[in-house]
Amino acid sequence: SVYLAIRRWRPAISDAVQNARYIGRCAAMAGYAVSYLSVEEIGTAEGNFYDLKDQVMTQVYKEYAWDLFRHDAPFESINYSKCWWLEPMWKMLMECKGLLPILWEMFTEHPNLLPAYSSPGMVSGSFVKKPVFGRHGANLQIVVNDSIVSEGRRDERYRDDGYIYQGFADTANLDGYRPVFEVWVVSDEVCGIGIREDLEDVIYRVAAEETPFTSAIGTSKATNTRHEWQTETLATADETN
């Protein structure tokens, strides 16, 4: 059997829920028994992981980043368990922006790299302060002429991991919009593409999450800024693929 887990079961339109259900359908077509649960419902004892029925979990796919999962109690048992996590833990290394200063030190002046350092004051000119872990513009600052000109939303989950400082390369401004292309490549073949646009320098992620504060303060009409966000549609699982 295969378990599909996310941080918590969010609204049905959440991308995490949709991704987990899509992978679950694919696993079911492949003949696996599929169970869904939240990360908070995973129990640990004697080096094993258990579901809500006290059954030992041996195969888990989680729609939840490793750099966040490492703060949770089940993470402490991973090295000793017999559970097979379908997303390899080494992906956490690829998520870490601490690689950028190392790459710059190894390949200085490479055309595909920007100057990056682990300490402030090393980048000449404009720079971006980025959390070592983090995504979707969280805790990011763009500094031009010693002034912060743009700042991402605050996310306390990434506050204590440190920062890197990277040279600033402005995004293309096309008729007032700043598009970012997300390209999915499998075996050197492009299999999906997404375009996100905003009028600002920082591209944010907008998803259906619990937002008690913003829900409580209400809404009003914006008259001078237009925001757009990407919508996602998952294709039906193909049992012949």
PDB file of C-alpha atoms in Angstrom:
ATOM      1  CA  SER A   1       0.000   0.000   0.000  1.00  0.00           C
ATOM      2  CA  VAL A   2       0.998   3.641  -0.517  1.00  0.00           C
ATOM      3  CA  TYR A   3       0.219   6.549   1.789  1.00  0.00           C
ATOM      4  CA  LEU A   4      -0.324  10.062   0.445  1.00  0.00           C
ATOM      5  CA  ALA A   5       0.365  12.753   3.060  1.00  0.00           C
ATOM      6  CA  ILE A   6       0.339  16.546   3.167  1.00  0.00           C
ATOM      7  CA  ARG A   7       0.716  19.038   5.993  1.00  0.00           C
ATOM      8  CA  ARG A   8      -3.025  19.164   6.571  1.00  0.00           C
ATOM      9  CA  TRP A   9      -5.994  18.503   4.353  1.00  0.00           C
ATOM     10  CA  ARG A  10      -6.560  21.906   2.839  1.00  0.00           C
ATOM     11  CA  PRO A  11      -9.529  22.970   0.698  1.00  0.00           C
ATOM     12  CA  ALA A  12     -10.178  20.723  -2.293  1.00  0.00           C
ATOM     13  CA  ILE A  13      -8.864  23.336  -4.752  1.00  0.00           C
ATOM     14  CA  SER A  14      -5.478  23.498  -3.014  1.00  0.00           C
ATOM     15  CA  ASP A  15      -2.638  22.480  -5.329  1.00  0.00           C
ATOM     16  CA  ALA A  16      -1.198  20.168  -2.641  1.00  0.00           C
ATOM     17  CA  VAL A  17      -4.485  18.269  -2.341  1.00  0.00           C
ATOM     18  CA  GLN A  18      -4.931  18.046  -6.105  1.00  0.00           C
ATOM     19  CA  ASN A  19      -1.378  16.783  -6.615  1.00  0.00           C
ATOM     20  CA  ALA A  20      -1.745  14.165  -3.872  1.00  0.00           C
ATOM     21  CA  ARG A  21      -5.036  12.913  -5.302  1.00  0.00           C
ATOM     22  CA  TYR A  22      -3.637  12.763  -8.828  1.00  0.00           C
ATOM     23  CA  ILE A  23      -0.647  10.689  -7.688  1.00  0.00           C
ATOM     24  CA  GLY A  24      -3.030   8.547  -5.649  1.00  0.00           C
ATOM     25  CA  ARG A  25      -5.123   7.809  -8.735  1.00  0.00           C
ATOM     26  CA  CYS A  26      -1.994   6.836 -10.655  1.00  0.00           C
ATOM     27  CA  ALA A  27      -0.894   4.511  -7.817  1.00  0.00           C
ATOM     28  CA  ALA A  28      -4.358   2.917  -7.689  1.00  0.00           C
ATOM     29  CA  MET A  29      -4.238   2.259 -11.444  1.00  0.00           C
ATOM     30  CA  ALA A  30      -0.878   0.579 -10.908  1.00  0.00           C
ATOM     31  CA  GLY A  31      -2.510  -1.795  -8.435  1.00  0.00           C
ATOM     32  CA  TYR A  32      -1.574  -0.200  -5.113  1.00  0.00           C
ATOM     33  CA  ALA A  33      -3.919   0.263  -2.178  1.00  0.00           C
ATOM     34  CA  VAL A  34      -3.940   4.013  -1.467  1.00  0.00           C
ATOM     35  CA  SER A  35      -4.542   5.764   1.866  1.00  0.00           C
ATOM     36  CA  TYR A  36      -4.667   9.524   2.501  1.00  0.00           C
ATOM     37  CA  LEU A  37      -3.721  11.254   5.737  1.00  0.00           C
ATOM     38  CA  SER A  38      -2.088  14.414   7.020  1.00  0.00           C
ATOM     39  CA  VAL A  39       1.495  14.634   8.249  1.00  0.00           C
ATOM     40  CA  GLU A  40       0.180  15.429  11.731  1.00  0.00           C
ATOM     41  CA  GLU A  41      -1.588  12.050  11.810  1.00  0.00           C
ATOM     42  CA  ILE A  42       1.610  10.028  11.284  1.00  0.00           C
ATOM     43  CA  GLY A  43       2.679   8.287  14.471  1.00  0.00           C
ATOM     44  CA  THR A  44       6.156   7.044  15.386  1.00  0.00           C
ATOM     45  CA  ALA A  45       7.295   4.306  17.772  1.00  0.00           C
ATOM     46  CA  GLU A  46      10.328   2.030  17.914  1.00  0.00           C
ATOM     47  CA  GLY A  47      11.707   3.478  14.699  1.00  0.00           C
ATOM     48  CA  ASN A  48       8.576   2.836  12.642  1.00  0.00           C
ATOM     49  CA  PHE A  49       5.846   5.072  11.220  1.00  0.00           C
ATOM     50  CA  TYR A  50       2.203   4.251  11.924  1.00  0.00           C
ATOM     51  CA  ASP A  51      -1.119   5.313  10.449  1.00  0.00           C
ATOM     52  CA  LEU A  52      -4.310   6.028  12.420  1.00  0.00           C
ATOM     53  CA  LYS A  53      -5.060   2.284  12.571  1.00  0.00           C
ATOM     54  CA  ASP A  54      -1.615   1.517  14.067  1.00  0.00           C
ATOM     55  CA  GLN A  55      -0.505  -0.119  10.828  1.00  0.00           C
ATOM     56  CA  VAL A  56       3.183   0.179   9.957  1.00  0.00           C
ATOM     57  CA  MET A  57       3.712   2.510   7.011  1.00  0.00           C
ATOM     58  CA  THR A  58       6.273   1.251   4.497  1.00  0.00           C
ATOM     59  CA  GLN A  59       5.690   3.525   1.468  1.00  0.00           C
ATOM     60  CA  VAL A  60       4.826   7.222   1.728  1.00  0.00           C
ATOM     61  CA  TYR A  61       4.558  10.058  -0.761  1.00  0.00           C
ATOM     62  CA  LYS A  62       4.249  13.459   0.899  1.00  0.00           C
ATOM     63  CA  GLU A  63       3.152  16.686  -0.747  1.00  0.00           C
ATOM     64  CA  TYR A  64       5.221  18.606   1.768  1.00  0.00           C
ATOM     65  CA  ALA A  65       8.732  19.997   1.358  1.00  0.00           C
ATOM     66  CA  TRP A  66      11.613  18.284   3.155  1.00  0.00           C
ATOM     67  CA  ASP A  67      12.917  21.588   4.514  1.00  0.00           C
ATOM     68  CA  LEU A  68       9.599  22.029   6.360  1.00  0.00           C
ATOM     69  CA  PHE A  69       9.169  18.387   7.334  1.00  0.00           C
ATOM     70  CA  ARG A  70      12.560  18.380   9.091  1.00  0.00           C
ATOM     71  CA  HIS A  71      11.013  20.511  11.869  1.00  0.00           C
ATOM     72  CA  ASP A  72       8.307  17.935  12.637  1.00  0.00           C
ATOM     73  CA  ALA A  73       8.561  15.090  15.140  1.00  0.00           C
ATOM     74  CA  PRO A  74       8.318  12.204  12.591  1.00  0.00           C
ATOM     75  CA  PHE A  75      11.478  13.435  10.863  1.00  0.00           C
ATOM     76  CA  GLU A  76      13.619  12.244  13.794  1.00  0.00           C
ATOM     77  CA  SER A  77      12.739   8.612  13.028  1.00  0.00           C
ATOM     78  CA  ILE A  78      13.487   8.627   9.298  1.00  0.00           C
ATOM     79  CA  ASN A  79      17.057   7.338   9.557  1.00  0.00           C
ATOM     80  CA  TYR A  80      15.950   4.342  11.643  1.00  0.00           C
ATOM     81  CA  SER A  81      12.688   3.402   9.969  1.00  0.00           C
ATOM     82  CA  LYS A  82      12.027   0.866   7.243  1.00  0.00           C
ATOM     83  CA  CYS A  83       9.735   3.285   5.451  1.00  0.00           C
ATOM     84  CA  TRP A  84      10.377   4.120   1.805  1.00  0.00           C
ATOM     85  CA  TRP A  85       9.806   7.815   1.128  1.00  0.00           C
ATOM     86  CA  LEU A  86       9.011   8.176  -2.553  1.00  0.00           C
ATOM     87  CA  GLU A  87      10.491  11.668  -2.758  1.00  0.00           C
ATOM     88  CA  PRO A  88      14.256  11.328  -2.071  1.00  0.00           C
ATOM     89  CA  MET A  89      15.638  13.354   0.803  1.00  0.00           C
ATOM     90  CA  TRP A  90      18.500  14.673  -1.325  1.00  0.00           C
ATOM     91  CA  LYS A  91      15.968  16.997  -2.961  1.00  0.00           C
ATOM     92  CA  MET A  92      16.280  19.141   0.157  1.00  0.00           C
ATOM     93  CA  LEU A  93      19.811  19.946  -0.999  1.00  0.00           C
ATOM     94  CA  MET A  94      18.459  21.197  -4.327  1.00  0.00           C
ATOM     95  CA  GLU A  95      15.956  23.410  -2.474  1.00  0.00           C
ATOM     96  CA  CYS A  96      18.730  25.051  -0.439  1.00  0.00           C
ATOM     97  CA  LYS A  97      19.941  28.453  -1.696  1.00  0.00           C
ATOM     98  CA  GLY A  98      23.115  27.861   0.294  1.00  0.00           C
ATOM     99  CA  LEU A  99      24.319  26.157  -2.883  1.00  0.00           C
ATOM    100  CA  LEU A 100      24.471  29.482  -4.721  1.00  0.00           C
ATOM    101  CA  PRO A 101      27.548  30.909  -2.927  1.00  0.00           C
ATOM    102  CA  ILE A 102      29.297  27.557  -3.375  1.00  0.00           C
ATOM    103  CA  LEU A 103      28.533  27.506  -7.102  1.00  0.00           C
ATOM    104  CA  TRP A 104      29.745  31.097  -7.476  1.00  0.00           C
ATOM    105  CA  GLU A 105      32.998  30.241  -5.670  1.00  0.00           C
ATOM    106  CA  MET A 106      33.538  27.223  -7.908  1.00  0.00           C
ATOM    107  CA  PHE A 107      32.496  28.865 -11.193  1.00  0.00           C
ATOM    108  CA  THR A 108      33.061  32.600 -10.755  1.00  0.00           C
ATOM    109  CA  GLU A 109      31.880  34.711 -13.704  1.00  0.00           C
ATOM    110  CA  HIS A 110      29.938  31.831 -15.237  1.00  0.00           C
ATOM    111  CA  PRO A 111      27.320  33.378 -17.577  1.00  0.00           C
ATOM    112  CA  ASN A 112      24.471  31.434 -15.926  1.00  0.00           C
ATOM    113  CA  LEU A 113      25.332  32.527 -12.388  1.00  0.00           C
ATOM    114  CA  LEU A 114      25.036  35.722 -10.375  1.00  0.00           C
ATOM    115  CA  PRO A 115      27.491  36.752  -7.627  1.00  0.00           C
ATOM    116  CA  ALA A 116      26.363  35.098  -4.387  1.00  0.00           C
ATOM    117  CA  TYR A 117      27.800  35.111  -0.868  1.00  0.00           C
ATOM    118  CA  SER A 118      26.885  33.854   2.588  1.00  0.00           C
ATOM    119  CA  SER A 119      27.817  37.157   4.243  1.00  0.00           C
ATOM    120  CA  PRO A 120      26.404  40.673   3.685  1.00  0.00           C
ATOM    121  CA  GLY A 121      28.504  43.422   2.134  1.00  0.00           C
ATOM    122  CA  MET A 122      30.204  41.188  -0.436  1.00  0.00           C
ATOM    123  CA  VAL A 123      28.039  42.016  -3.462  1.00  0.00           C
ATOM    124  CA  SER A 124      28.853  45.279  -5.208  1.00  0.00           C
ATOM    125  CA  GLY A 125      25.803  47.229  -6.337  1.00  0.00           C
ATOM    126  CA  SER A 126      22.219  46.037  -6.074  1.00  0.00           C
ATOM    127  CA  PHE A 127      21.522  42.676  -4.479  1.00  0.00           C
ATOM    128  CA  VAL A 128      18.783  40.354  -3.252  1.00  0.00           C
ATOM    129  CA  LYS A 129      18.692  38.990   0.286  1.00  0.00           C
ATOM    130  CA  LYS A 130      17.221  35.492   0.169  1.00  0.00           C
ATOM    131  CA  PRO A 131      16.489  32.988   2.947  1.00  0.00           C
ATOM    132  CA  VAL A 132      18.530  29.777   2.704  1.00  0.00           C
ATOM    133  CA  PHE A 133      15.223  27.907   2.643  1.00  0.00           C
ATOM    134  CA  GLY A 134      12.046  29.482   1.380  1.00  0.00           C
ATOM    135  CA  ARG A 135       9.865  29.786  -1.676  1.00  0.00           C
ATOM    136  CA  HIS A 136       7.446  32.042  -3.528  1.00  0.00           C
ATOM    137  CA  GLY A 137       9.242  35.252  -2.504  1.00  0.00           C
ATOM    138  CA  ALA A 138       8.903  34.691   1.254  1.00  0.00           C
ATOM    139  CA  ASN A 139      11.277  36.832   3.389  1.00  0.00           C
ATOM    140  CA  LEU A 140      13.035  38.147   0.276  1.00  0.00           C
ATOM    141  CA  GLN A 141      14.406  41.690   0.011  1.00  0.00           C
ATOM    142  CA  ILE A 142      15.606  43.563  -3.093  1.00  0.00           C
ATOM    143  CA  VAL A 143      18.137  46.252  -2.198  1.00  0.00           C
ATOM    144  CA  VAL A 144      19.064  49.038  -4.649  1.00  0.00           C
ATOM    145  CA  ASN A 145      21.333  51.933  -3.648  1.00  0.00           C
ATOM    146  CA  ASP A 146      21.281  50.734  -0.020  1.00  0.00           C
ATOM    147  CA  SER A 147      17.470  50.955   0.095  1.00  0.00           C
ATOM    148  CA  ILE A 148      14.927  48.130   0.170  1.00  0.00           C
ATOM    149  CA  VAL A 149      12.822  48.636  -2.956  1.00  0.00           C
ATOM    150  CA  SER A 150      10.796  45.426  -2.768  1.00  0.00           C
ATOM    151  CA  GLU A 151      10.086  42.917  -0.041  1.00  0.00           C
ATOM    152  CA  GLY A 152       8.356  39.544  -0.015  1.00  0.00           C
ATOM    153  CA  ARG A 153       5.757  38.385   2.459  1.00  0.00           C
ATOM    154  CA  ARG A 154       6.877  37.290   5.912  1.00  0.00           C
ATOM    155  CA  ASP A 155       6.954  33.557   6.622  1.00  0.00           C
ATOM    156  CA  GLU A 156       8.162  32.592  10.086  1.00  0.00           C
ATOM    157  CA  ARG A 157       8.963  29.042   8.958  1.00  0.00           C
ATOM    158  CA  TYR A 158      12.069  30.297   7.140  1.00  0.00           C
ATOM    159  CA  ARG A 159      13.203  32.891   9.665  1.00  0.00           C
ATOM    160  CA  ASP A 160      15.977  30.990  11.472  1.00  0.00           C
ATOM    161  CA  ASP A 161      17.837  29.285   8.606  1.00  0.00           C
ATOM    162  CA  GLY A 162      20.024  32.229   7.609  1.00  0.00           C
ATOM    163  CA  TYR A 163      20.303  34.188   4.366  1.00  0.00           C
ATOM    164  CA  ILE A 164      22.416  34.441   1.241  1.00  0.00           C
ATOM    165  CA  TYR A 165      23.153  37.652  -0.709  1.00  0.00           C
ATOM    166  CA  GLN A 166      22.995  37.498  -4.487  1.00  0.00           C
ATOM    167  CA  GLY A 167      23.511  40.064  -7.211  1.00  0.00           C
ATOM    168  CA  PHE A 168      20.272  41.565  -8.514  1.00  0.00           C
ATOM    169  CA  ALA A 169      19.213  40.920 -12.116  1.00  0.00           C
ATOM    170  CA  ASP A 170      15.949  42.666 -12.889  1.00  0.00           C
ATOM    171  CA  THR A 171      13.220  40.635 -14.565  1.00  0.00           C
ATOM    172  CA  ALA A 172      12.017  41.575 -18.039  1.00  0.00           C
ATOM    173  CA  ASN A 173       9.320  44.244 -18.042  1.00  0.00           C
ATOM    174  CA  LEU A 174       6.924  43.545 -20.915  1.00  0.00           C
ATOM    175  CA  ASP A 175       4.201  46.162 -21.218  1.00  0.00           C
ATOM    176  CA  GLY A 176       4.273  46.623 -17.457  1.00  0.00           C
ATOM    177  CA  TYR A 177       4.199  42.901 -16.612  1.00  0.00           C
ATOM    178  CA  ARG A 178       7.019  40.660 -15.372  1.00  0.00           C
ATOM    179  CA  PRO A 179       6.423  37.085 -16.564  1.00  0.00           C
ATOM    180  CA  VAL A 180       8.200  34.063 -15.117  1.00  0.00           C
ATOM    181  CA  PHE A 181       8.108  30.765 -17.001  1.00  0.00           C
ATOM    182  CA  GLU A 182       7.990  27.471 -15.139  1.00  0.00           C
ATOM    183  CA  VAL A 183       9.051  24.598 -17.361  1.00  0.00           C
ATOM    184  CA  TRP A 184       8.776  20.916 -16.399  1.00  0.00           C
ATOM    185  CA  VAL A 185      11.281  18.675 -18.172  1.00  0.00           C
ATOM    186  CA  VAL A 186      11.315  14.863 -18.027  1.00  0.00           C
ATOM    187  CA  SER A 187      14.136  12.990 -19.786  1.00  0.00           C
ATOM    188  CA  ASP A 188      15.074  16.115 -21.761  1.00  0.00           C
ATOM    189  CA  GLU A 189      11.496  16.519 -23.024  1.00  0.00           C
ATOM    190  CA  VAL A 190       9.323  19.493 -22.077  1.00  0.00           C
ATOM    191  CA  CYS A 191       6.069  18.117 -20.665  1.00  0.00           C
ATOM    192  CA  GLY A 192       4.510  21.192 -19.082  1.00  0.00           C
ATOM    193  CA  ILE A 193       4.805  24.947 -18.823  1.00  0.00           C
ATOM    194  CA  GLY A 194       3.304  27.610 -16.596  1.00  0.00           C
ATOM    195  CA  ILE A 195       3.448  31.395 -16.817  1.00  0.00           C
ATOM    196  CA  ARG A 196       3.143  33.652 -13.789  1.00  0.00           C
ATOM    197  CA  GLU A 197       2.843  37.419 -14.153  1.00  0.00           C
ATOM    198  CA  ASP A 198       2.717  40.353 -11.795  1.00  0.00           C
ATOM    199  CA  LEU A 199       3.344  44.074 -11.882  1.00  0.00           C
ATOM    200  CA  GLU A 200       5.890  43.761  -9.067  1.00  0.00           C
ATOM    201  CA  ASP A 201       9.464  42.469  -8.967  1.00  0.00           C
ATOM    202  CA  VAL A 202       8.591  39.543  -6.699  1.00  0.00           C
ATOM    203  CA  ILE A 203       6.364  36.747  -8.028  1.00  0.00           C
ATOM    204  CA  TYR A 204       4.196  35.325  -5.254  1.00  0.00           C
ATOM    205  CA  ARG A 205       2.256  32.131  -4.893  1.00  0.00           C
ATOM    206  CA  VAL A 206      -1.487  32.446  -4.408  1.00  0.00           C
ATOM    207  CA  ALA A 207      -3.263  29.291  -3.216  1.00  0.00           C
ATOM    208  CA  ALA A 208      -6.276  28.356  -1.147  1.00  0.00           C
ATOM    209  CA  GLU A 209      -4.907  28.360   2.395  1.00  0.00           C
ATOM    210  CA  GLU A 210      -6.309  29.197   5.783  1.00  0.00           C
ATOM    211  CA  THR A 211      -6.050  32.978   6.122  1.00  0.00           C
ATOM    212  CA  PRO A 212      -7.824  33.951   9.339  1.00  0.00           C
ATOM    213  CA  PHE A 213      -6.340  37.448   9.503  1.00  0.00           C
ATOM    214  CA  THR A 214      -7.049  38.534   5.941  1.00  0.00           C
ATOM    215  CA  SER A 215     -10.459  36.876   6.070  1.00  0.00           C
ATOM    216  CA  ALA A 216     -11.324  38.886   9.192  1.00  0.00           C
ATOM    217  CA  ILE A 217     -10.279  42.296   7.862  1.00  0.00           C
ATOM    218  CA  GLY A 218     -12.467  42.066   4.775  1.00  0.00           C
ATOM    219  CA  THR A 219     -11.771  43.281   1.235  1.00  0.00           C
ATOM    220  CA  SER A 220     -11.833  46.466  -0.762  1.00  0.00           C
ATOM    221  CA  LYS A 221     -11.451  47.328  -4.427  1.00  0.00           C
ATOM    222  CA  ALA A 222      -7.952  48.084  -5.757  1.00  0.00           C
ATOM    223  CA  THR A 223      -7.893  50.928  -8.277  1.00  0.00           C
ATOM    224  CA  ASN A 224      -4.254  51.179  -9.358  1.00  0.00           C
ATOM    225  CA  THR A 225      -2.779  47.653  -9.257  1.00  0.00           C
ATOM    226  CA  ARG A 226      -3.767  44.571 -11.187  1.00  0.00           C
ATOM    227  CA  HIS A 227      -2.636  41.198  -9.895  1.00  0.00           C
ATOM    228  CA  GLU A 228      -2.793  37.958 -11.845  1.00  0.00           C
ATOM    229  CA  TRP A 229      -2.013  34.452 -10.697  1.00  0.00           C
ATOM    230  CA  GLN A 230      -1.556  31.096 -12.280  1.00  0.00           C
ATOM    231  CA  THR A 231      -4.327  28.501 -12.229  1.00  0.00           C
ATOM    232  CA  GLU A 232      -3.586  24.804 -12.477  1.00  0.00           C
ATOM    233  CA  THR A 233      -5.447  21.974 -14.156  1.00  0.00           C
ATOM    234  CA  LEU A 234      -4.309  18.359 -13.809  1.00  0.00           C
ATOM    235  CA  ALA A 235      -4.900  15.926 -16.635  1.00  0.00           C
ATOM    236  CA  THR A 236      -6.745  12.681 -15.954  1.00  0.00           C
ATOM    237  CA  ALA A 237      -4.404   9.823 -15.071  1.00  0.00           C
ATOM    238  CA  ASP A 238      -3.538   7.678 -18.111  1.00  0.00           C
ATOM    239  CA  GLU A 239      -3.529   3.988 -17.166  1.00  0.00           C
ATOM    240  CA  THR A 240      -1.738   3.096 -20.423  1.00  0.00           C
ATOM    241  CA  ASN A 241       1.239   5.370 -19.690  1.00  0.00           C
TER     242      ASN A 241
END
